[in-house]
Short mmCIF file of C-alpha atoms in Angstrom, two decimals:
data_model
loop_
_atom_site.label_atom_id
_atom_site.label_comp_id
_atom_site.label_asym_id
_atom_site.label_seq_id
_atom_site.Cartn_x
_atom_site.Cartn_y
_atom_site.Cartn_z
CA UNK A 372 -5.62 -195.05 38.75
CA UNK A 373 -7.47 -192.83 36.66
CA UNK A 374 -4.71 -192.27 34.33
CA UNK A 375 -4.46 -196.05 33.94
CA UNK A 376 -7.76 -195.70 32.85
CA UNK A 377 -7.75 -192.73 30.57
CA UNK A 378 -4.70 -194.18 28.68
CA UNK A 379 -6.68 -197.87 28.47
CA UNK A 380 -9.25 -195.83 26.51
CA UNK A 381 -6.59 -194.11 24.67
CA UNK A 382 -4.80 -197.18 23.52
CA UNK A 383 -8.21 -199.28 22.48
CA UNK A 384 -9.59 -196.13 20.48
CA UNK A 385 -6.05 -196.00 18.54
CA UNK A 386 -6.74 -199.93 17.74
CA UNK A 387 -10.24 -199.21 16.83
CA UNK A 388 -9.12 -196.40 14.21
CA UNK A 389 -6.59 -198.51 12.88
CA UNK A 390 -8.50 -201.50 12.07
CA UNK A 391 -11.31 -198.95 10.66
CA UNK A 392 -8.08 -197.89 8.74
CA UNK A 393 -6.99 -201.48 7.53
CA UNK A 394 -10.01 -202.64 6.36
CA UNK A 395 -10.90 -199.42 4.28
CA UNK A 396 -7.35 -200.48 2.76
CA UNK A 397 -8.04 -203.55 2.02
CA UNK A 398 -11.81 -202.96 1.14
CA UNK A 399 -10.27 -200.26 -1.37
CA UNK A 400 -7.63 -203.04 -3.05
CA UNK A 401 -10.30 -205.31 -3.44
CA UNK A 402 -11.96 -202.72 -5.21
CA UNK A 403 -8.58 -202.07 -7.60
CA UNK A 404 -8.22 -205.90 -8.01
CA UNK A 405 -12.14 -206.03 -9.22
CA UNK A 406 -11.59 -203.27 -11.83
CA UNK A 407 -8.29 -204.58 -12.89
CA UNK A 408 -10.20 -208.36 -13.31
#
């Protein structure tokens, strides 16, 4: 059960740091697409 638990908190940390991830992708392309314009 505890397990379960530990590798619930696992899983939604790894989806936190990837959407922290994506949008400092996207945030950065923005950027690109601004100086390009």
């Amino acid at each position: 059960m505890l397990g379960r638990v530990a590798a619930r908190q696992r899983l939604v940390s790894l989806l936190m740091l990837s959407v922290v991830v994506y949008n400092d992708l996207s945030y950065e392309q923005s950027l690109r697409k601004k100086f390009i314009l």
